[in-house]
């Protein structure tokens, strides 16, 4: 071959590789985890990362044949630092995809940055209704839930059990407020009444005065959203105040997921609604639980499932793009119409990219959230305000 011709061919190969993105250059796909590795939600962050990595490890450290590499940022569940934190991943580290986060307030800042920069964002927990509502976008996907979903399912359960008057108690931020709104919507539609809405700032745990107020109101039922370390403290305080025996406590399932070891006796018999449960009769869950326990010497929880499914979703997108992250349209089209074979049971996405999924009724028995049945079948978030 003439030297000039060989040089031309080499130059063309470089141009093709540049146009082809990560795949053509054989570069790993860079995943940026933005999660709260410290604070009240720290255990949730670990479970999400574990779940994600388990799926990737099950595929030899690759998705769709592409090597996966990780960077991480601790978002501390602090919305005021969220924009700076997500830009560390997007601008400084130039990640191919951001996976995060847990806290709804932080997630809303991340969704804005993802929308502005066009970076792919997969949300493996935070339920902020806005993320798959007014902030929805072709490059934003969620593998968890909207805050509305478990709350709405529990409102129906509580009304069917004949409760008429409810008090709600939660942290005053998007997740708590939207969870309560979901409960309120179905509970009041069925004739129930919310007699008092109690809140305290996130992530405070001084529940005593509010528990005294509940005792004096004597509602038929108390609905709550708490998660992580705050949920452990709340359930223990509720029982210690003697309320467990007189006023039934129900909640979104985060109240008792990943927390039962620490809550012990105080959690026994609690009823919650969530898109995951112990004792689901599906093969995927059985193999997932075995693999997770073997890899991490821990039992998985809902957060681990959501992380695992975030990796599955990315894998589906990458496969459709033949490992080439620059083929955004093919990736997003495949992710949007994916049917994810999740340990929770298979799910699809709504038009606004939120899981359409069964919400289970669970009861705490020992250290498990035993499934009692399906509280809401294939429940889709209404996606209010999403124009896509
Ligand atoms: C949230 O902030 O969206 C959230 C946090 C923990 C558990 C569930 C939801």
mmCIF file of C-alpha atoms and ligand atoms in Angstrom:
data_model
loop_
_atom_site.group_PDB
_atom_site.id
_atom_site.type_symbol
_atom_site.label_atom_id
_atom_site.label_comp_id
_atom_site.label_asym_id
_atom_site.label_seq_id
_atom_site.Cartn_x
_atom_site.Cartn_y
_atom_site.Cartn_z
ATOM 1 C CA UNK A 1 0.000 0.000 0.000
ATOM 2 C CA UNK A 2 1.208 3.507 -0.809
ATOM 3 C CA UNK A 3 2.198 5.454 2.287
ATOM 4 C CA UNK A 4 -0.180 8.342 1.459
ATOM 5 C CA UNK A 5 -3.098 5.925 1.098
ATOM 6 C CA UNK A 6 -2.253 4.244 4.391
ATOM 7 C CA UNK A 7 -2.170 7.596 6.208
ATOM 8 C CA UNK A 8 -5.582 8.481 4.714
ATOM 9 C CA UNK A 9 -7.050 5.186 5.895
ATOM 10 C CA UNK A 10 -5.677 5.668 9.398
ATOM 11 C CA UNK A 11 -7.107 9.206 9.546
ATOM 12 C CA UNK A 12 -10.522 7.941 8.424
ATOM 13 C CA UNK A 13 -10.430 5.304 11.126
ATOM 14 C CA UNK A 14 -9.794 7.972 13.771
ATOM 15 C CA UNK A 15 -12.722 10.085 12.504
ATOM 16 C CA UNK A 16 -15.014 7.034 12.500
ATOM 17 C CA UNK A 17 -13.930 6.144 16.012
ATOM 18 C CA UNK A 18 -14.621 9.664 17.232
ATOM 19 C CA UNK A 19 -18.068 9.689 15.662
ATOM 20 C CA UNK A 20 -18.782 6.251 17.081
ATOM 21 C CA UNK A 21 -18.335 7.308 20.740
ATOM 22 C CA UNK A 22 -17.387 4.910 23.514
ATOM 23 C CA UNK A 23 -18.075 1.709 21.574
ATOM 24 C CA UNK A 24 -15.985 2.384 18.505
ATOM 25 C CA UNK A 25 -13.049 3.523 20.607
ATOM 26 C CA UNK A 26 -13.429 0.570 22.949
ATOM 27 C CA UNK A 27 -13.650 3.048 25.817
ATOM 28 C CA UNK A 28 -15.531 1.948 28.940
ATOM 29 C CA UNK A 29 -18.953 3.442 29.638
ATOM 30 C CA UNK A 30 -18.552 5.799 32.585
ATOM 31 C CA UNK A 31 -21.324 5.531 35.180
ATOM 32 C CA UNK A 32 -21.500 8.350 37.741
ATOM 33 C CA UNK A 33 -23.236 7.400 40.971
ATOM 34 C CA UNK A 34 -24.632 10.395 42.823
ATOM 35 C CA UNK A 35 -25.971 9.004 46.087
ATOM 36 C CA UNK A 36 -26.120 9.943 49.800
ATOM 37 C CA UNK A 37 -23.229 7.884 51.133
ATOM 38 C CA UNK A 38 -23.512 9.734 54.460
ATOM 39 C CA UNK A 39 -26.493 10.738 56.615
ATOM 40 C CA UNK A 40 -29.909 9.250 57.321
ATOM 41 C CA UNK A 41 -30.112 7.638 53.842
ATOM 42 C CA UNK A 42 -26.563 6.185 53.759
ATOM 43 C CA UNK A 43 -27.681 2.531 53.900
ATOM 44 C CA UNK A 44 -30.025 3.151 50.954
ATOM 45 C CA UNK A 45 -27.130 4.459 48.843
ATOM 46 C CA UNK A 46 -25.043 1.370 49.532
ATOM 47 C CA UNK A 47 -27.898 -0.959 48.624
ATOM 48 C CA UNK A 48 -28.513 0.864 45.332
ATOM 49 C CA UNK A 49 -24.840 0.739 44.348
ATOM 50 C CA UNK A 50 -24.597 -2.920 45.384
ATOM 51 C CA UNK A 51 -27.653 -3.814 43.319
ATOM 52 C CA UNK A 52 -26.356 -1.975 40.237
ATOM 53 C CA UNK A 53 -22.934 -3.586 40.458
ATOM 54 C CA UNK A 54 -24.416 -7.028 41.028
ATOM 55 C CA UNK A 55 -26.155 -6.923 37.644
ATOM 56 C CA UNK A 56 -23.018 -5.641 35.901
ATOM 57 C CA UNK A 57 -20.853 -8.272 37.631
ATOM 58 C CA UNK A 58 -23.305 -10.978 36.563
ATOM 59 C CA UNK A 59 -22.426 -9.896 33.019
ATOM 60 C CA UNK A 60 -18.661 -10.021 33.455
ATOM 61 C CA UNK A 61 -18.302 -6.341 34.386
ATOM 62 C CA UNK A 62 -19.910 -5.315 31.082
ATOM 63 C CA UNK A 63 -23.259 -4.177 29.678
ATOM 64 C CA UNK A 64 -23.964 -4.972 26.041
ATOM 65 C CA UNK A 65 -20.315 -5.911 25.675
ATOM 66 C CA UNK A 66 -19.097 -2.536 26.971
ATOM 67 C CA UNK A 67 -16.802 -2.385 29.996
ATOM 68 C CA UNK A 68 -18.368 -0.348 32.817
ATOM 69 C CA UNK A 69 -16.360 2.052 34.938
ATOM 70 C CA UNK A 70 -17.608 3.963 37.994
ATOM 71 C CA UNK A 71 -17.121 7.305 39.670
ATOM 72 C CA UNK A 72 -19.120 8.482 42.688
ATOM 73 C CA UNK A 73 -20.175 11.632 44.480
ATOM 74 C CA UNK A 74 -21.706 11.798 47.965
ATOM 75 C CA UNK A 75 -24.716 14.127 47.695
ATOM 76 C CA UNK A 76 -25.373 14.050 51.470
ATOM 77 C CA UNK A 77 -29.132 14.315 50.729
ATOM 78 C CA UNK A 78 -28.494 18.063 50.544
ATOM 79 C CA UNK A 79 -30.485 19.902 47.847
ATOM 80 C CA UNK A 80 -28.429 23.081 48.321
ATOM 81 C CA UNK A 81 -25.296 21.264 47.072
ATOM 82 C CA UNK A 82 -27.057 19.211 44.403
ATOM 83 C CA UNK A 83 -26.355 21.323 41.315
ATOM 84 C CA UNK A 84 -22.635 21.572 42.126
ATOM 85 C CA UNK A 85 -22.492 17.874 42.894
ATOM 86 C CA UNK A 86 -24.181 16.692 39.717
ATOM 87 C CA UNK A 87 -21.956 19.005 37.662
ATOM 88 C CA UNK A 88 -18.905 17.298 39.144
ATOM 89 C CA UNK A 89 -20.104 14.196 37.341
ATOM 90 C CA UNK A 90 -21.406 15.822 34.166
ATOM 91 C CA UNK A 91 -18.763 18.504 33.532
ATOM 92 C CA UNK A 92 -15.654 17.447 35.468
ATOM 93 C CA UNK A 93 -15.829 13.659 35.114
ATOM 94 C CA UNK A 94 -17.745 13.695 31.788
ATOM 95 C CA UNK A 95 -19.745 10.613 32.695
ATOM 96 C CA UNK A 96 -21.882 8.863 30.071
ATOM 97 C CA UNK A 97 -24.753 8.362 32.506
ATOM 98 C CA UNK A 98 -25.674 9.664 35.946
ATOM 99 C CA UNK A 99 -27.319 7.163 38.300
ATOM 100 C CA UNK A 100 -28.952 8.853 41.289
ATOM 101 C CA UNK A 101 -30.335 9.654 43.728
ATOM 102 C CA UNK A 102 -32.288 8.829 46.878
ATOM 103 C CA UNK A 103 -33.591 12.227 48.079
ATOM 104 C CA UNK A 104 -36.398 13.883 46.081
ATOM 105 C CA UNK A 105 -35.133 17.442 46.598
ATOM 106 C CA UNK A 106 -31.678 16.511 45.303
ATOM 107 C CA UNK A 107 -33.212 14.590 42.388
ATOM 108 C CA UNK A 108 -35.091 17.651 41.151
ATOM 109 C CA UNK A 109 -31.832 19.607 40.799
ATOM 110 C CA UNK A 110 -30.293 16.607 39.034
ATOM 111 C CA UNK A 111 -33.216 16.398 36.610
ATOM 112 C CA UNK A 112 -32.742 20.049 35.687
ATOM 113 C CA UNK A 113 -29.007 19.540 35.070
ATOM 114 C CA UNK A 114 -29.704 16.402 33.019
ATOM 115 C CA UNK A 115 -32.281 18.229 30.942
ATOM 116 C CA UNK A 116 -29.991 21.213 30.342
ATOM 117 C CA UNK A 117 -26.935 19.114 29.436
ATOM 118 C CA UNK A 118 -28.705 16.231 27.671
ATOM 119 C CA UNK A 119 -26.895 13.699 29.899
ATOM 120 C CA UNK A 120 -28.710 10.425 30.479
ATOM 121 C CA UNK A 121 -30.124 10.260 34.038
ATOM 122 C CA UNK A 122 -31.451 7.044 35.589
ATOM 123 C CA UNK A 123 -33.147 7.605 38.953
ATOM 124 C CA UNK A 124 -32.859 4.473 41.143
ATOM 125 C CA UNK A 125 -34.941 5.761 44.056
ATOM 126 C CA UNK A 126 -36.024 9.394 44.540
ATOM 127 C CA UNK A 127 -39.795 9.502 44.001
ATOM 128 C CA UNK A 128 -40.211 13.251 43.304
ATOM 129 C CA UNK A 129 -43.431 13.388 41.293
ATOM 130 C CA UNK A 130 -42.011 16.268 39.201
ATOM 131 C CA UNK A 131 -39.179 14.139 37.775
ATOM 132 C CA UNK A 132 -41.702 12.154 35.732
ATOM 133 C CA UNK A 133 -44.175 15.041 35.727
ATOM 134 C CA UNK A 134 -43.382 18.609 34.642
ATOM 135 C CA UNK A 135 -39.625 17.867 34.460
ATOM 136 C CA UNK A 136 -39.962 14.719 32.347
ATOM 137 C CA UNK A 137 -37.566 14.439 29.402
ATOM 138 C CA UNK A 138 -36.479 11.897 26.771
ATOM 139 C CA UNK A 139 -33.155 11.388 28.637
ATOM 140 C CA UNK A 140 -34.626 10.964 32.157
ATOM 141 C CA UNK A 141 -35.755 7.486 33.327
ATOM 142 C CA UNK A 142 -36.801 6.104 36.708
ATOM 143 C CA UNK A 143 -36.564 2.483 37.903
ATOM 144 C CA UNK A 144 -38.149 3.059 41.302
ATOM 145 C CA UNK A 145 -41.559 4.698 41.885
ATOM 146 C CA UNK A 146 -43.226 8.083 42.163
ATOM 147 C CA UNK A 147 -43.962 9.266 45.695
ATOM 148 C CA UNK A 148 -47.637 9.253 44.762
ATOM 149 C CA UNK A 149 -47.720 5.483 44.022
ATOM 150 C CA UNK A 150 -47.332 3.731 47.430
ATOM 151 C CA UNK A 151 -49.338 6.483 49.157
ATOM 152 C CA UNK A 152 -52.241 6.163 46.734
ATOM 153 C CA UNK A 153 -52.311 2.384 47.189
ATOM 154 C CA UNK A 154 -52.347 2.671 50.987
ATOM 155 C CA UNK A 155 -55.213 5.207 50.933
ATOM 156 C CA UNK A 156 -57.391 2.576 49.269
ATOM 157 C CA UNK A 157 -56.287 -0.128 51.712
ATOM 158 C CA UNK A 158 -56.992 2.077 54.753
ATOM 159 C CA UNK A 159 -60.438 3.047 53.467
ATOM 160 C CA UNK A 160 -61.321 -0.605 52.745
ATOM 161 C CA UNK A 161 -60.352 -1.468 56.317
ATOM 162 C CA UNK A 162 -63.036 0.931 57.482
ATOM 163 C CA UNK A 163 -60.820 3.706 58.834
ATOM 164 C CA UNK A 164 -62.557 7.083 58.615
ATOM 165 C CA UNK A 165 -60.243 9.594 60.285
ATOM 166 C CA UNK A 166 -56.522 9.714 59.601
ATOM 167 C CA UNK A 167 -53.574 11.757 60.850
ATOM 168 C CA UNK A 168 -50.515 11.968 58.611
ATOM 169 C CA UNK A 169 -46.966 12.508 59.805
ATOM 170 C CA UNK A 170 -43.833 12.944 57.713
ATOM 171 C CA UNK A 171 -40.766 15.029 56.904
ATOM 172 C CA UNK A 172 -41.567 18.375 55.298
ATOM 173 C CA UNK A 173 -40.061 17.921 51.847
ATOM 174 C CA UNK A 174 -41.237 16.640 48.473
ATOM 175 C CA UNK A 175 -41.119 12.916 49.281
ATOM 176 C CA UNK A 176 -43.133 13.176 52.493
ATOM 177 C CA UNK A 177 -45.603 15.692 51.152
ATOM 178 C CA UNK A 178 -46.223 13.845 47.891
ATOM 179 C CA UNK A 179 -46.559 10.498 49.651
ATOM 180 C CA UNK A 180 -49.181 12.038 51.940
ATOM 181 C CA UNK A 181 -50.911 13.597 48.916
ATOM 182 C CA UNK A 182 -51.175 10.193 47.263
ATOM 183 C CA UNK A 183 -52.703 8.727 50.432
ATOM 184 C CA UNK A 184 -55.048 11.667 50.817
ATOM 185 C CA UNK A 185 -56.256 11.430 47.210
ATOM 186 C CA UNK A 186 -57.548 7.856 47.415
ATOM 187 C CA UNK A 187 -58.512 7.919 51.113
ATOM 188 C CA UNK A 188 -60.727 11.004 50.777
ATOM 189 C CA UNK A 189 -62.151 9.762 47.450
ATOM 190 C CA UNK A 190 -63.355 6.704 49.383
ATOM 191 C CA UNK A 191 -64.975 8.894 52.059
ATOM 192 C CA UNK A 192 -62.107 9.152 54.562
ATOM 193 C CA UNK A 193 -61.002 12.375 56.210
ATOM 194 C CA UNK A 194 -57.537 13.699 57.047
ATOM 195 C CA UNK A 195 -57.944 15.345 60.435
ATOM 196 C CA UNK A 196 -54.382 16.590 60.870
ATOM 197 C CA UNK A 197 -51.197 16.747 58.773
ATOM 198 C CA UNK A 198 -48.099 16.756 60.992
ATOM 199 C CA UNK A 199 -44.595 17.461 59.686
ATOM 200 C CA UNK A 200 -41.068 18.100 60.880
ATOM 201 C CA UNK A 201 -38.021 19.249 58.930
ATOM 202 C CA UNK A 202 -35.871 16.617 57.144
ATOM 203 C CA UNK A 203 -33.947 14.755 58.615
ATOM 204 C CA UNK A 204 -34.969 15.648 62.186
ATOM 205 C CA UNK A 205 -35.965 12.837 64.545
ATOM 206 C CA UNK A 206 -37.555 14.706 67.470
ATOM 207 C CA UNK A 207 -40.944 12.994 67.219
ATOM 208 C CA UNK A 208 -42.091 13.241 70.845
ATOM 209 C CA UNK A 209 -44.292 16.357 70.712
ATOM 210 C CA UNK A 210 -45.969 15.130 67.528
ATOM 211 C CA UNK A 211 -46.663 11.705 69.043
ATOM 212 C CA UNK A 212 -48.282 13.414 72.048
ATOM 213 C CA UNK A 213 -50.505 15.324 69.618
ATOM 214 C CA UNK A 214 -51.512 12.091 67.858
ATOM 215 C CA UNK A 215 -52.400 10.547 71.214
ATOM 216 C CA UNK A 216 -54.690 13.449 72.009
ATOM 217 C CA UNK A 217 -56.405 13.443 68.565
ATOM 218 C CA UNK A 218 -57.028 9.644 68.677
ATOM 219 C CA UNK A 219 -57.525 9.100 64.906
ATOM 220 C CA UNK A 220 -58.576 5.705 63.495
ATOM 221 C CA UNK A 221 -55.243 5.383 61.688
ATOM 222 C CA UNK A 222 -51.896 7.167 61.213
ATOM 223 C CA UNK A 223 -50.280 7.293 57.736
ATOM 224 C CA UNK A 224 -46.589 8.011 57.516
ATOM 225 C CA UNK A 225 -43.607 8.399 55.199
ATOM 226 C CA UNK A 226 -40.193 7.981 56.787
ATOM 227 C CA UNK A 227 -37.183 6.062 55.472
ATOM 228 C CA UNK A 228 -33.677 5.016 56.463
ATOM 229 C CA UNK A 229 -32.399 5.853 59.942
ATOM 230 C CA UNK A 230 -35.327 8.226 60.554
ATOM 231 C CA UNK A 231 -37.791 5.374 59.950
ATOM 232 C CA UNK A 232 -36.001 3.213 62.511
ATOM 233 C CA UNK A 233 -36.278 5.928 65.149
ATOM 234 C CA UNK A 234 -39.915 6.764 64.314
ATOM 235 C CA UNK A 235 -41.173 3.184 64.545
ATOM 236 C CA UNK A 236 -39.379 2.682 67.852
ATOM 237 C CA UNK A 237 -40.686 5.959 69.290
ATOM 238 C CA UNK A 238 -44.255 5.182 68.148
ATOM 239 C CA UNK A 239 -44.161 1.853 69.965
ATOM 240 C CA UNK A 240 -42.428 3.308 73.037
ATOM 241 C CA UNK A 241 -45.134 5.974 73.300
ATOM 242 C CA UNK A 242 -47.667 3.126 73.618
ATOM 243 C CA UNK A 243 -49.481 4.185 70.436
ATOM 244 C CA UNK A 244 -48.878 0.900 68.637
ATOM 245 C CA UNK A 245 -51.573 -0.811 70.701
ATOM 246 C CA UNK A 246 -54.294 1.833 70.311
ATOM 247 C CA UNK A 247 -53.809 3.574 66.926
ATOM 248 C CA UNK A 248 -52.799 1.520 63.858
ATOM 249 C CA UNK A 249 -49.740 2.879 62.046
ATOM 250 C CA UNK A 250 -49.546 2.361 58.276
ATOM 251 C CA UNK A 251 -47.164 3.786 55.718
ATOM 252 C CA UNK A 252 -45.328 3.727 52.452
ATOM 253 C CA UNK A 253 -43.146 0.620 52.660
ATOM 254 C CA UNK A 254 -39.895 2.560 53.112
ATOM 255 C CA UNK A 255 -40.932 2.677 56.762
ATOM 256 C CA UNK A 256 -39.936 -0.967 57.190
ATOM 257 C CA UNK A 257 -37.678 -1.795 54.224
ATOM 258 C CA UNK A 258 -34.018 -2.393 55.076
ATOM 259 C CA UNK A 259 -34.795 -1.340 58.653
ATOM 260 C CA UNK A 260 -36.289 -4.383 60.385
ATOM 261 C CA UNK A 261 -33.042 -5.594 61.926
ATOM 262 C CA UNK A 262 -32.857 -2.300 63.848
ATOM 263 C CA UNK A 263 -36.596 -1.878 64.538
ATOM 264 C CA UNK A 264 -37.075 -5.358 66.005
ATOM 265 C CA UNK A 265 -40.188 -5.862 68.137
ATOM 266 C CA UNK A 266 -41.452 -2.300 67.560
ATOM 267 C CA UNK A 267 -42.215 -3.026 63.873
ATOM 268 C CA UNK A 268 -44.106 -6.311 64.288
ATOM 269 C CA UNK A 269 -47.449 -6.399 62.458
ATOM 270 C CA UNK A 270 -47.041 -3.049 60.660
ATOM 271 C CA UNK A 271 -48.858 -2.820 57.324
ATOM 272 C CA UNK A 272 -47.229 -0.951 54.450
ATOM 273 C CA UNK A 273 -47.553 -0.657 50.666
ATOM 274 C CA UNK A 274 -44.625 -0.884 48.261
ATOM 275 C CA UNK A 275 -43.526 -2.226 44.876
ATOM 276 C CA UNK A 276 -41.426 -4.930 46.550
ATOM 277 C CA UNK A 277 -42.004 -7.465 49.348
ATOM 278 C CA UNK A 278 -40.638 -10.606 50.936
ATOM 279 C CA UNK A 279 -42.141 -13.876 49.786
ATOM 280 C CA UNK A 280 -42.867 -12.938 46.191
ATOM 281 C CA UNK A 281 -43.295 -16.075 44.171
ATOM 282 C CA UNK A 282 -41.149 -15.316 41.154
ATOM 283 C CA UNK A 283 -38.005 -16.982 39.844
ATOM 284 C CA UNK A 284 -36.175 -13.718 39.176
ATOM 285 C CA UNK A 285 -36.543 -12.642 42.810
ATOM 286 C CA UNK A 286 -35.309 -15.994 44.075
ATOM 287 C CA UNK A 287 -32.144 -15.918 41.977
ATOM 288 C CA UNK A 288 -31.555 -12.213 42.724
ATOM 289 C CA UNK A 289 -31.841 -12.741 46.484
ATOM 290 C CA UNK A 290 -29.447 -15.665 46.437
ATOM 291 C CA UNK A 291 -26.890 -13.812 44.324
ATOM 292 C CA UNK A 292 -27.136 -10.631 46.425
ATOM 293 C CA UNK A 293 -26.743 -12.512 49.715
ATOM 294 C CA UNK A 294 -23.755 -14.379 48.311
ATOM 295 C CA UNK A 295 -22.048 -11.252 46.984
ATOM 296 C CA UNK A 296 -22.611 -8.920 49.928
ATOM 297 C CA UNK A 297 -23.434 -11.191 52.919
ATOM 298 C CA UNK A 298 -26.608 -9.110 53.315
ATOM 299 C CA UNK A 299 -30.282 -9.508 52.500
ATOM 300 C CA UNK A 300 -31.404 -7.239 49.649
ATOM 301 C CA UNK A 301 -34.146 -4.652 50.059
ATOM 302 C CA UNK A 302 -36.212 -2.478 47.730
ATOM 303 C CA UNK A 303 -33.267 -0.117 47.161
ATOM 304 C CA UNK A 304 -31.031 -2.956 45.996
ATOM 305 C CA UNK A 305 -33.766 -4.019 43.551
ATOM 306 C CA UNK A 306 -34.066 -0.506 42.151
ATOM 307 C CA UNK A 307 -30.280 -0.313 41.654
ATOM 308 C CA UNK A 308 -30.237 -3.719 39.963
ATOM 309 C CA UNK A 309 -33.022 -2.603 37.622
ATOM 310 C CA UNK A 310 -31.195 0.652 36.797
ATOM 311 C CA UNK A 311 -28.322 -1.462 35.464
ATOM 312 C CA UNK A 312 -30.780 -3.678 33.564
ATOM 313 C CA UNK A 313 -32.312 -0.602 31.970
ATOM 314 C CA UNK A 314 -28.936 0.812 30.945
ATOM 315 C CA UNK A 315 -28.029 -2.603 29.524
ATOM 316 C CA UNK A 316 -31.176 -2.628 27.369
ATOM 317 C CA UNK A 317 -30.393 0.852 26.058
ATOM 318 C CA UNK A 318 -26.775 0.028 25.318
ATOM 319 C CA UNK A 319 -27.721 -3.200 23.554
ATOM 320 C CA UNK A 320 -30.100 -1.335 21.239
ATOM 321 C CA UNK A 321 -27.323 1.179 20.480
ATOM 322 C CA UNK A 322 -24.853 -1.676 19.918
ATOM 323 C CA UNK A 323 -22.787 -0.339 22.816
ATOM 324 C CA UNK A 324 -22.497 3.105 21.261
ATOM 325 C CA UNK A 325 -23.583 5.822 23.709
ATOM 326 C CA UNK A 326 -23.760 8.371 20.897
ATOM 327 C CA UNK A 327 -26.785 6.562 19.419
ATOM 328 C CA UNK A 328 -29.084 8.344 21.858
ATOM 329 C CA UNK A 329 -32.318 7.924 19.907
ATOM 330 C CA UNK A 330 -31.948 4.149 19.635
ATOM 331 C CA UNK A 331 -30.982 3.897 23.308
ATOM 332 C CA UNK A 332 -33.864 5.952 24.650
ATOM 333 C CA UNK A 333 -36.433 4.317 22.373
ATOM 334 C CA UNK A 334 -35.410 0.862 23.648
ATOM 335 C CA UNK A 335 -35.391 1.968 27.290
ATOM 336 C CA UNK A 336 -38.795 3.636 26.988
ATOM 337 C CA UNK A 337 -40.438 0.480 25.667
ATOM 338 C CA UNK A 338 -38.469 -1.977 27.796
ATOM 339 C CA UNK A 339 -40.080 -4.663 29.868
ATOM 340 C CA UNK A 340 -37.761 -5.033 32.841
ATOM 341 C CA UNK A 341 -37.573 -8.509 34.333
ATOM 342 C CA UNK A 342 -37.318 -7.171 37.890
ATOM 343 C CA UNK A 343 -37.163 -9.112 41.166
ATOM 344 C CA UNK A 344 -40.299 -7.096 42.101
ATOM 345 C CA UNK A 345 -42.107 -8.664 39.104
ATOM 346 C CA UNK A 346 -41.819 -7.453 35.512
ATOM 347 C CA UNK A 347 -42.611 -3.808 34.844
ATOM 348 C CA UNK A 348 -42.861 -1.409 31.919
ATOM 349 C CA UNK A 349 -42.554 2.380 31.823
ATOM 350 C CA UNK A 350 -45.308 4.950 31.501
ATOM 351 C CA UNK A 351 -45.089 7.653 28.828
ATOM 352 C CA UNK A 352 -43.240 9.848 31.317
ATOM 353 C CA UNK A 353 -40.679 7.028 32.045
ATOM 354 C CA UNK A 354 -41.943 5.952 35.495
ATOM 355 C CA UNK A 355 -42.537 2.251 36.331
ATOM 356 C CA UNK A 356 -46.043 0.896 35.848
ATOM 357 C CA UNK A 357 -46.015 -1.716 38.584
ATOM 358 C CA UNK A 358 -47.935 -3.724 41.133
ATOM 359 C CA UNK A 359 -47.979 -2.197 44.607
ATOM 360 C CA UNK A 360 -48.009 -4.914 47.252
ATOM 361 C CA UNK A 361 -49.607 -4.887 50.686
ATOM 362 C CA UNK A 362 -47.014 -6.172 53.182
ATOM 363 C CA UNK A 363 -47.067 -7.072 56.838
ATOM 364 C CA UNK A 364 -44.030 -7.171 59.109
ATOM 365 C CA UNK A 365 -43.472 -10.700 60.376
ATOM 366 C CA UNK A 366 -40.174 -11.144 62.206
ATOM 367 C CA UNK A 367 -37.521 -9.591 59.985
ATOM 368 C CA UNK A 368 -39.551 -9.749 56.804
ATOM 369 C CA UNK A 369 -42.137 -7.630 54.987
ATOM 370 C CA UNK A 370 -44.392 -10.532 54.060
ATOM 371 C CA UNK A 371 -46.535 -10.019 50.977
ATOM 372 C CA UNK A 372 -50.268 -10.110 51.771
ATOM 373 C CA UNK A 373 -51.496 -9.492 48.239
ATOM 374 C CA UNK A 374 -51.545 -6.844 45.541
ATOM 375 C CA UNK A 375 -52.944 -3.540 46.826
ATOM 376 C CA UNK A 376 -52.933 -1.843 43.408
ATOM 377 C CA UNK A 377 -52.425 -3.773 40.179
ATOM 378 C CA UNK A 378 -50.184 -2.239 37.454
ATOM 379 C CA UNK A 379 -50.447 1.171 39.071
ATOM 380 C CA UNK A 380 -49.303 3.990 36.761
ATOM 381 C CA UNK A 381 -48.371 7.409 38.078
ATOM 382 C CA UNK A 382 -50.640 9.964 36.387
ATOM 383 C CA UNK A 383 -47.540 11.857 35.161
ATOM 384 C CA UNK A 384 -49.327 15.155 35.707
ATOM 385 C CA UNK A 385 -47.656 18.009 33.843
ATOM 386 C CA UNK A 386 -45.401 15.825 31.663
ATOM 387 C CA UNK A 387 -45.301 17.012 28.050
ATOM 388 C CA UNK A 388 -43.190 14.647 26.024
HETATM 389 C C1 LIG B 1 -37.243 10.435 48.434
HETATM 390 O O1 LIG B 1 -36.730 11.454 48.947
HETATM 391 O O2 LIG B 1 -37.814 10.480 47.331
HETATM 392 C C2 LIG B 1 -37.187 9.115 49.149
HETATM 393 C C3 LIG B 1 -36.210 8.881 50.080
HETATM 394 C C4 LIG B 1 -36.148 7.658 50.707
HETATM 395 C C5 LIG B 1 -37.047 6.656 50.404
HETATM 396 C C6 LIG B 1 -38.036 6.905 49.470
HETATM 397 C C7 LIG B 1 -38.112 8.132 48.836
#
